[in-house]
Tab-separated table of C-alpha atoms and ligand atoms in Angstrom:
chain	number	residue	atom	x	y	z
A	1	MET	CA	-13.619	13.979	18.242
A	2	LYS	CA	-13.252	14.929	14.918
A	3	LEU	CA	-10.897	14.903	12.450
A	4	VAL	CA	-10.040	16.939	10.072
A	5	ILE	CA	-8.064	16.875	7.278
A	6	ASP	CA	-7.080	19.669	5.048
A	7	SER	CA	-4.586	19.636	1.251
A	8	LEU	CA	-2.695	16.603	2.685
A	9	SER	CA	0.008	16.241	-0.455
A	10	LYS	CA	2.850	13.424	-0.551
A	11	THR	CA	4.984	12.679	-3.264
A	12	TYR	CA	7.730	9.721	-2.901
A	13	ALA	CA	11.364	9.995	-3.461
A	14	ASN	CA	10.551	7.568	-7.290
A	15	GLY	CA	7.950	10.550	-8.503
A	16	VAL	CA	5.030	8.631	-7.183
A	17	HIS	CA	2.130	11.586	-6.370
A	18	ALA	CA	0.693	9.001	-3.592
A	19	LEU	CA	-1.643	11.622	-1.996
A	20	LYS	CA	-2.976	15.113	-4.281
A	21	ASP	CA	-4.438	18.114	-1.718
A	22	VAL	CA	-6.804	15.485	0.137
A	23	THR	CA	-9.303	17.154	2.169
A	24	LEU	CA	-11.376	15.015	4.352
A	25	THR	CA	-13.809	15.212	7.703
A	26	MET	CA	-14.713	12.101	10.020
A	27	ASN	CA	-16.684	12.078	12.713
A	28	ASN	CA	-17.257	9.436	16.026
A	29	GLY	CA	-18.615	6.059	14.346
A	30	MET	CA	-17.090	4.041	11.010
A	31	PHE	CA	-15.471	5.786	8.491
A	32	GLY	CA	-14.799	3.535	4.718
A	33	LEU	CA	-11.333	5.026	2.943
A	34	LEU	CA	-12.842	3.301	-0.604
A	35	GLY	CA	-10.347	2.982	-3.412
A	36	PRO	CA	-8.520	0.642	-6.172
A	37	ASN	CA	-4.743	-1.091	-5.287
A	38	GLY	CA	-2.628	1.848	-5.360
A	39	ALA	CA	-5.175	4.292	-5.010
A	40	GLY	CA	-3.125	5.703	-2.053
A	41	LYS	CA	-5.092	4.444	1.219
A	42	SER	CA	-2.402	2.957	2.615
A	43	SER	CA	-0.019	6.125	2.358
A	44	LEU	CA	-2.683	8.346	4.331
A	45	MET	CA	-3.738	6.069	7.254
A	46	ARG	CA	-0.029	5.745	7.635
A	47	THR	CA	0.043	9.174	7.398
A	48	ILE	CA	-2.985	9.160	10.067
A	49	ALA	CA	-1.006	7.125	12.331
A	50	THR	CA	1.761	9.259	12.587
A	51	LEU	CA	4.326	6.780	11.028
A	52	GLN	CA	5.745	8.625	7.465
A	53	GLU	CA	5.600	12.659	7.050
A	54	ALA	CA	3.654	14.581	4.469
A	55	ASP	CA	4.768	17.236	2.656
A	56	LYS	CA	2.286	19.214	2.705
A	57	GLY	CA	-1.313	20.029	4.393
A	58	SER	CA	-2.572	19.457	7.995
A	59	ILE	CA	-4.021	16.539	10.062
A	60	PHE	CA	-6.133	18.000	13.405
A	61	LEU	CA	-7.984	15.576	15.891
A	62	ASP	CA	-10.368	18.044	17.895
A	63	GLU	CA	-7.533	20.303	18.320
A	64	LEU	CA	-4.851	18.666	18.281
A	65	ASP	CA	-2.160	18.778	15.491
A	66	VAL	CA	-1.367	15.239	14.334
A	67	LEU	CA	1.787	15.880	12.247
A	68	ARG	CA	3.236	18.268	15.044
A	69	THR	CA	2.386	16.168	18.380
A	70	LYS	CA	2.966	12.735	17.207
A	71	THR	CA	3.858	11.032	20.589
A	72	HIS	CA	1.034	12.509	22.127
A	73	VAL	CA	-1.185	11.046	19.268
A	74	ARG	CA	-0.206	7.785	19.497
A	75	HIS	CA	-1.132	7.426	22.937
A	76	LEU	CA	-4.596	7.685	21.220
A	77	LEU	CA	-4.160	5.488	18.487
A	78	GLY	CA	-5.021	2.339	17.694
A	79	TYR	CA	-3.558	0.768	14.162
A	80	LEU	CA	-4.164	-2.129	12.642
A	81	PRO	CA	-1.731	-2.291	9.732
A	82	GLN	CA	-2.000	-3.782	6.099
A	83	GLU	CA	0.903	-5.963	6.673
A	84	PHE	CA	0.487	-7.527	10.464
A	85	GLY	CA	3.501	-9.581	11.143
A	86	VAL	CA	2.641	-12.423	13.648
A	87	TYR	CA	5.352	-13.757	16.228
A	88	PRO	CA	4.657	-17.190	15.425
A	89	LYS	CA	5.685	-18.881	18.444
A	90	ILE	CA	4.408	-16.621	20.744
A	91	PRO	CA	0.609	-17.534	22.328
A	92	ALA	CA	-1.895	-14.689	22.175
A	93	ASP	CA	-1.791	-13.614	26.045
A	94	LYS	CA	1.699	-13.512	26.193
A	95	MET	CA	1.609	-10.786	23.148
A	96	LEU	CA	-1.092	-8.773	24.110
A	97	ASP	CA	0.430	-8.682	27.940
A	98	HIS	CA	3.827	-7.674	26.039
A	99	ILE	CA	2.329	-5.264	23.865
A	100	ALA	CA	-0.096	-3.430	26.695
A	101	ARG	CA	3.274	-3.079	28.964
A	102	LEU	CA	4.817	-1.203	25.974
A	103	LYS	CA	2.281	1.376	25.628
A	104	GLY	CA	2.845	1.673	29.579
A	105	ILE	CA	0.171	0.175	30.891
A	106	GLY	CA	2.684	-1.398	34.254
A	107	GLN	CA	0.727	-3.383	36.571
A	108	ALA	CA	0.162	-6.934	35.971
A	109	GLY	CA	-3.044	-7.235	37.279
A	110	GLU	CA	-4.407	-4.613	34.770
A	111	ARG	CA	-3.002	-6.190	32.438
A	112	ARG	CA	-3.712	-9.375	33.182
A	113	ASP	CA	-7.929	-8.197	32.900
A	114	ILE	CA	-7.200	-6.245	30.041
A	115	VAL	CA	-5.601	-8.790	27.877
A	116	ASN	CA	-8.409	-11.288	28.796
A	117	GLY	CA	-11.409	-8.716	28.715
A	118	LEU	CA	-9.604	-8.092	25.066
A	119	LEU	CA	-9.472	-11.708	24.201
A	120	GLU	CA	-13.162	-12.426	25.522
A	121	LYS	CA	-14.417	-9.259	23.099
A	122	VAL	CA	-13.056	-10.479	19.704
A	123	ASN	CA	-13.982	-13.829	20.267
A	124	LEU	CA	-10.130	-15.578	21.101
A	125	TYR	CA	-10.315	-15.834	24.843
A	126	LYS	CA	-10.566	-19.898	24.308
A	127	ASP	CA	-7.570	-20.060	22.329
A	128	ARG	CA	-5.553	-17.604	24.249
A	129	HIS	CA	-2.906	-20.715	24.908
A	130	ARG	CA	-2.480	-21.042	20.965
A	131	HIS	CA	0.477	-19.766	19.270
A	132	LEU	CA	-0.405	-17.020	17.263
A	133	GLY	CA	1.279	-19.294	14.111
A	134	THR	CA	-1.643	-21.794	14.389
A	135	TYR	CA	-4.308	-19.011	14.205
A	136	SER	CA	-6.100	-18.812	10.778
A	137	GLY	CA	-6.375	-15.386	8.708
A	138	GLY	CA	-9.820	-14.201	10.383
A	139	MET	CA	-7.903	-14.997	14.275
A	140	LYS	CA	-4.709	-13.503	13.439
A	141	GLN	CA	-6.882	-10.488	12.105
A	142	ARG	CA	-9.407	-10.559	15.235
A	143	PHE	CA	-5.762	-10.696	17.971
A	144	GLY	CA	-4.855	-7.745	15.162
A	145	ILE	CA	-7.764	-6.124	16.347
A	146	ALA	CA	-7.192	-6.600	20.012
A	147	GLN	CA	-3.933	-5.547	20.056
A	148	ALA	CA	-4.942	-2.305	18.265
A	149	LEU	CA	-8.040	-1.467	20.804
A	150	ILE	CA	-5.243	-1.739	24.040
A	151	GLY	CA	-5.262	2.056	25.776
A	152	ASP	CA	-8.767	2.662	24.781
A	153	PRO	CA	-7.863	4.114	22.016
A	154	LYS	CA	-9.806	6.890	20.199
A	155	LEU	CA	-8.791	6.894	16.957
A	156	ILE	CA	-8.669	3.677	15.059
A	157	ILE	CA	-7.089	2.331	11.659
A	158	VAL	CA	-7.388	-0.698	9.719
A	159	ASP	CA	-5.934	-0.758	6.844
A	160	GLU	CA	-7.355	-3.418	4.490
A	161	PRO	CA	-8.845	-5.956	7.608
A	162	THR	CA	-11.041	-7.589	5.278
A	163	ALA	CA	-8.263	-8.467	2.383
A	164	GLY	CA	-7.597	-12.497	2.399
A	165	LEU	CA	-10.355	-13.452	4.517
A	166	ASP	CA	-12.979	-15.998	3.902
A	167	PRO	CA	-16.872	-15.064	3.983
A	168	ALA	CA	-17.496	-16.339	7.534
A	169	GLU	CA	-14.884	-14.905	8.782
A	170	ARG	CA	-15.187	-11.590	7.280
A	171	ASN	CA	-18.790	-11.582	9.002
A	172	ARG	CA	-16.938	-12.251	12.390
A	173	PHE	CA	-14.549	-9.544	11.369
A	174	TYR	CA	-18.051	-7.356	10.477
A	175	ASN	CA	-19.791	-7.942	13.851
A	176	LEU	CA	-16.691	-6.967	15.921
A	177	LEU	CA	-16.129	-4.261	13.991
A	178	SER	CA	-18.825	-2.616	13.745
A	179	GLN	CA	-19.283	-2.395	17.640
A	180	LEU	CA	-16.152	0.090	18.126
A	181	GLY	CA	-18.072	2.644	16.449
A	182	GLN	CA	-19.903	4.812	18.904
A	183	ASN	CA	-17.332	6.926	20.618
A	184	THR	CA	-14.015	6.738	18.644
A	185	ILE	CA	-13.011	7.430	14.785
A	186	VAL	CA	-12.396	3.686	13.349
A	187	ILE	CA	-11.337	4.445	9.662
A	188	LEU	CA	-11.548	1.684	7.598
A	189	SER	CA	-9.777	1.139	4.340
A	190	THR	CA	-10.734	-1.633	2.006
A	191	HIS	CA	-10.844	-1.707	-1.684
A	192	ILE	CA	-14.223	-3.984	-1.375
A	193	VAL	CA	-17.826	-2.205	-1.853
A	194	GLU	CA	-19.233	-4.560	0.519
A	195	ASP	CA	-16.673	-3.557	3.451
A	196	VAL	CA	-18.219	-0.221	3.115
A	197	SER	CA	-21.976	-0.549	2.419
A	198	THR	CA	-21.824	-2.745	5.464
A	199	LEU	CA	-20.207	-1.022	8.658
A	200	CYS	CA	-19.807	2.638	7.514
A	201	SER	CA	-21.623	5.801	7.688
A	202	SER	CA	-19.523	8.165	6.167
A	203	PHE	CA	-17.120	7.103	3.757
A	204	ALA	CA	-14.743	8.813	1.039
A	205	ILE	CA	-13.956	6.984	-2.738
A	206	ILE	CA	-10.069	7.989	-3.358
A	207	CYS	CA	-7.917	7.389	-6.748
A	208	LYS	CA	-5.428	8.005	-7.943
A	209	GLY	CA	-4.507	10.152	-4.502
A	210	GLU	CA	-7.679	11.797	-5.301
A	211	VAL	CA	-10.550	12.463	-3.370
A	212	LEU	CA	-13.489	12.037	-5.654
A	213	TYR	CA	-16.134	11.565	-3.341
A	214	ALA	CA	-17.297	12.039	0.343
A	215	GLY	CA	-20.453	11.302	1.771
A	216	ASP	CA	-22.828	9.100	3.231
A	217	PRO	CA	-23.292	6.232	1.541
A	218	GLU	CA	-27.317	6.099	1.496
A	219	LYS	CA	-27.541	9.399	0.427
A	220	ALA	CA	-24.790	8.302	-2.668
A	221	VAL	CA	-27.088	6.023	-3.319
A	222	ALA	CA	-29.653	7.616	-3.872
A	223	ALA	CA	-28.685	10.456	-5.772
A	224	LEU	CA	-28.526	7.514	-8.466
A	225	ALA	CA	-31.736	6.786	-8.394
A	226	GLY	CA	-33.585	6.517	-12.052
A	227	ALA	CA	-29.597	6.760	-13.401
A	228	ILE	CA	-28.993	3.046	-13.278
A	229	TYR	CA	-29.605	0.982	-16.573
A	230	SER	CA	-28.657	-3.295	-16.825
A	231	LYS	CA	-28.211	-5.044	-20.293
A	232	ALA	CA	-27.673	-8.807	-20.099
A	233	ILE	CA	-25.213	-8.627	-23.445
A	234	ASP	CA	-22.947	-10.764	-26.114
A	235	GLN	CA	-19.342	-10.309	-25.108
A	236	ALA	CA	-18.373	-9.366	-29.161
A	237	ASP	CA	-20.855	-6.140	-28.626
A	238	ILE	CA	-18.822	-4.596	-25.400
A	239	GLN	CA	-16.866	-1.943	-27.604
A	240	TYR	CA	-20.170	-0.707	-29.356
A	241	TYR	CA	-22.433	-0.346	-26.210
A	242	ARG	CA	-18.878	1.370	-24.673
A	243	ASN	CA	-18.622	3.809	-27.445
A	244	ILE	CA	-22.625	4.826	-27.161
A	245	TYR	CA	-23.182	4.849	-23.191
A	246	LYS	CA	-21.173	5.467	-19.869
A	247	VAL	CA	-20.824	1.896	-18.784
A	248	ILE	CA	-19.331	1.644	-15.464
A	249	SER	CA	-19.156	-1.889	-14.409
A	250	THR	CA	-19.544	-5.527	-16.072
A	251	GLN	CA	-19.993	-8.610	-15.152
A	252	LEU	CA	-19.582	-12.252	-17.087
A	253	ARG	CA	-22.449	-14.519	-15.987
A	254	ALA	CA	-23.350	-17.552	-17.919
A	255	GLY	CA	-22.144	-16.313	-21.253
A	256	LYS	CA	-23.444	-13.013	-21.256
A	257	LEU	CA	-21.736	-10.110	-20.420
A	258	HIS	CA	-23.677	-7.636	-17.845
A	259	ILE	CA	-23.216	-4.365	-18.041
A	260	ARG	CA	-24.694	-1.160	-16.155
A	261	VAL	CA	-24.726	1.696	-17.130
A	262	LEU	CA	-25.020	5.619	-15.973
A	263	SER	CA	-27.675	7.514	-18.051
A	264	ARG	CA	-29.978	10.685	-17.062
A	265	GLU	CA	-32.275	9.973	-20.164
A	266	ALA	CA	-35.842	9.535	-18.696
A	267	GLU	CA	-35.896	5.642	-20.121
A	268	LEU	CA	-33.220	4.140	-21.931
A	269	GLN	CA	-34.088	2.367	-25.618
A	270	ASP	CA	-31.866	-0.299	-26.868
A	271	GLY	CA	-33.233	-3.222	-24.391
A	272	PHE	CA	-31.404	-1.928	-21.241
A	273	VAL	CA	-33.817	-2.022	-17.991
A	274	ALA	CA	-34.260	0.044	-15.149
A	275	ALA	CA	-31.990	-0.730	-12.488
A	276	GLU	CA	-31.766	-0.380	-8.705
A	277	PRO	CA	-28.551	1.696	-7.689
A	278	ASN	CA	-26.671	0.520	-5.435
A	279	LEU	CA	-23.063	1.527	-3.598
A	280	GLU	CA	-20.924	-0.722	-6.591
A	281	ASP	CA	-22.562	1.927	-8.973
A	282	VAL	CA	-21.752	4.808	-6.765
A	283	TYR	CA	-17.795	3.430	-6.826
A	284	PHE	CA	-17.332	2.250	-10.247
A	285	SER	CA	-19.369	6.005	-11.887
A	286	ASN	CA	-16.609	7.973	-9.635
A	287	ILE	CA	-13.689	5.716	-10.908
A	288	ALA	CA	-14.870	5.108	-14.379
A	289	THR	CA	-13.197	8.384	-15.339
A	290	ARG	CA	-10.266	7.892	-13.744
A	291	VAL	CA	-9.173	3.805	-14.234
A	292	ASP	CA	-8.928	2.152	-18.053
A	293	VAL	CA	-12.705	0.197	-17.131
A	294	ASN	CA	-11.426	-2.514	-19.158
A	295	THR	CA	-9.987	-3.362	-16.052
A	296	LEU	CA	-12.457	-3.782	-13.937
B	1	ADP	P1	-3.366	1.454	-1.563
B	1	ADP	O1	-3.107	1.996	0.071
B	1	ADP	O2	-4.173	2.399	-2.235
B	1	ADP	O3	-3.058	0.469	-2.215
B	1	ADP	P2	-0.819	3.201	-1.387
B	1	ADP	O4	-1.040	4.182	-0.412
B	1	ADP	O5	-0.376	1.888	-0.806
B	1	ADP	O6	-2.315	2.913	-2.163
B	1	ADP	O7	0.047	2.941	-2.852
B	1	ADP	C1	-0.236	4.558	-3.547
B	1	ADP	C2	1.075	4.817	-4.661
B	1	ADP	O8	2.341	4.989	-3.540
B	1	ADP	C3	1.037	3.030	-5.292
B	1	ADP	O9	1.625	3.627	-6.411
B	1	ADP	C4	2.583	2.892	-4.144
B	1	ADP	O10	3.057	2.240	-5.558
B	1	ADP	C5	3.423	4.034	-4.482
B	1	ADP	N1	4.075	4.363	-2.785
B	1	ADP	C6	3.662	3.305	-1.613
B	1	ADP	N2	4.888	3.436	-0.716
B	1	ADP	C7	5.166	3.821	-1.218
B	1	ADP	C8	7.352	4.544	-0.690
B	1	ADP	N3	7.312	4.003	-0.002
B	1	ADP	N4	8.346	4.654	-1.670
B	1	ADP	C9	7.447	4.604	-3.011
B	1	ADP	N5	6.217	4.654	-3.504
B	1	ADP	C10	4.887	3.905	-2.740
């Protein structure tokens, strides 16, 4: 499967230009859509999920025109939205059975097999009779994936799925997601760089509605080899460094500000040490020119 998004644009009624000529190609496997809050990730996800219209541009899933054959696309789609509400008083297995029926799986026996299989897959089988309102954040997200998987979708969209999960829950969720990507396109939107470095074989950085980078995370990191330097400075001196260097990120640790700088000079003096580049450097060096770095 291949998803080809071409020159997609969207301006909301309030004048916010949420998507600006977004052009991206996604293949089978996990595709990470990385960007700060307000970048346009959800707008893009909802448009791909056929839930809202674009003003301009096209989306094709292989031969299928996504924006013109919505009903057909919905049969191939699994979607876990950012705000995934659950009915608190309903047990997980009953809810999944209901969703399976809505998705057109008519036979009760077939539904039971599918529902039980999915509950096993997301490791909620032993909790299948519990009301959804008693689930933890991580359990709700795993339940969300189970409902998205009903009907064997070819395109799965998960919008900010790890926000609010603790590290153990996030790990369990990573393990689950990483099993999905073989024969399907899984689009994962996130503002967490680690989500992309752990899971995704391709990714794009989106900011203020524009695609700033698209490619392979490992290649993106390799392209920064020899160009990242770090230094621990006094907090008061940050403006001096910002004036002279391209400071891409700052982190306060034990009273010192650890800054990372992008420089193509052979060797940076001034007390800097060469640092191993990582995906955060790729992310911050792309968005640093677009957003106020003081807020990063
Ligand atoms: P992200 O998912 O990356 O946080 P969104 O797609 O939710 O970004 O939002 C992109 C921009 O569009 C933001 O400025 C947001 O306030 C605005 N926006 C999102 N949805 C709507 C809407 N329904 N009406 C008006 N503005 C919206």
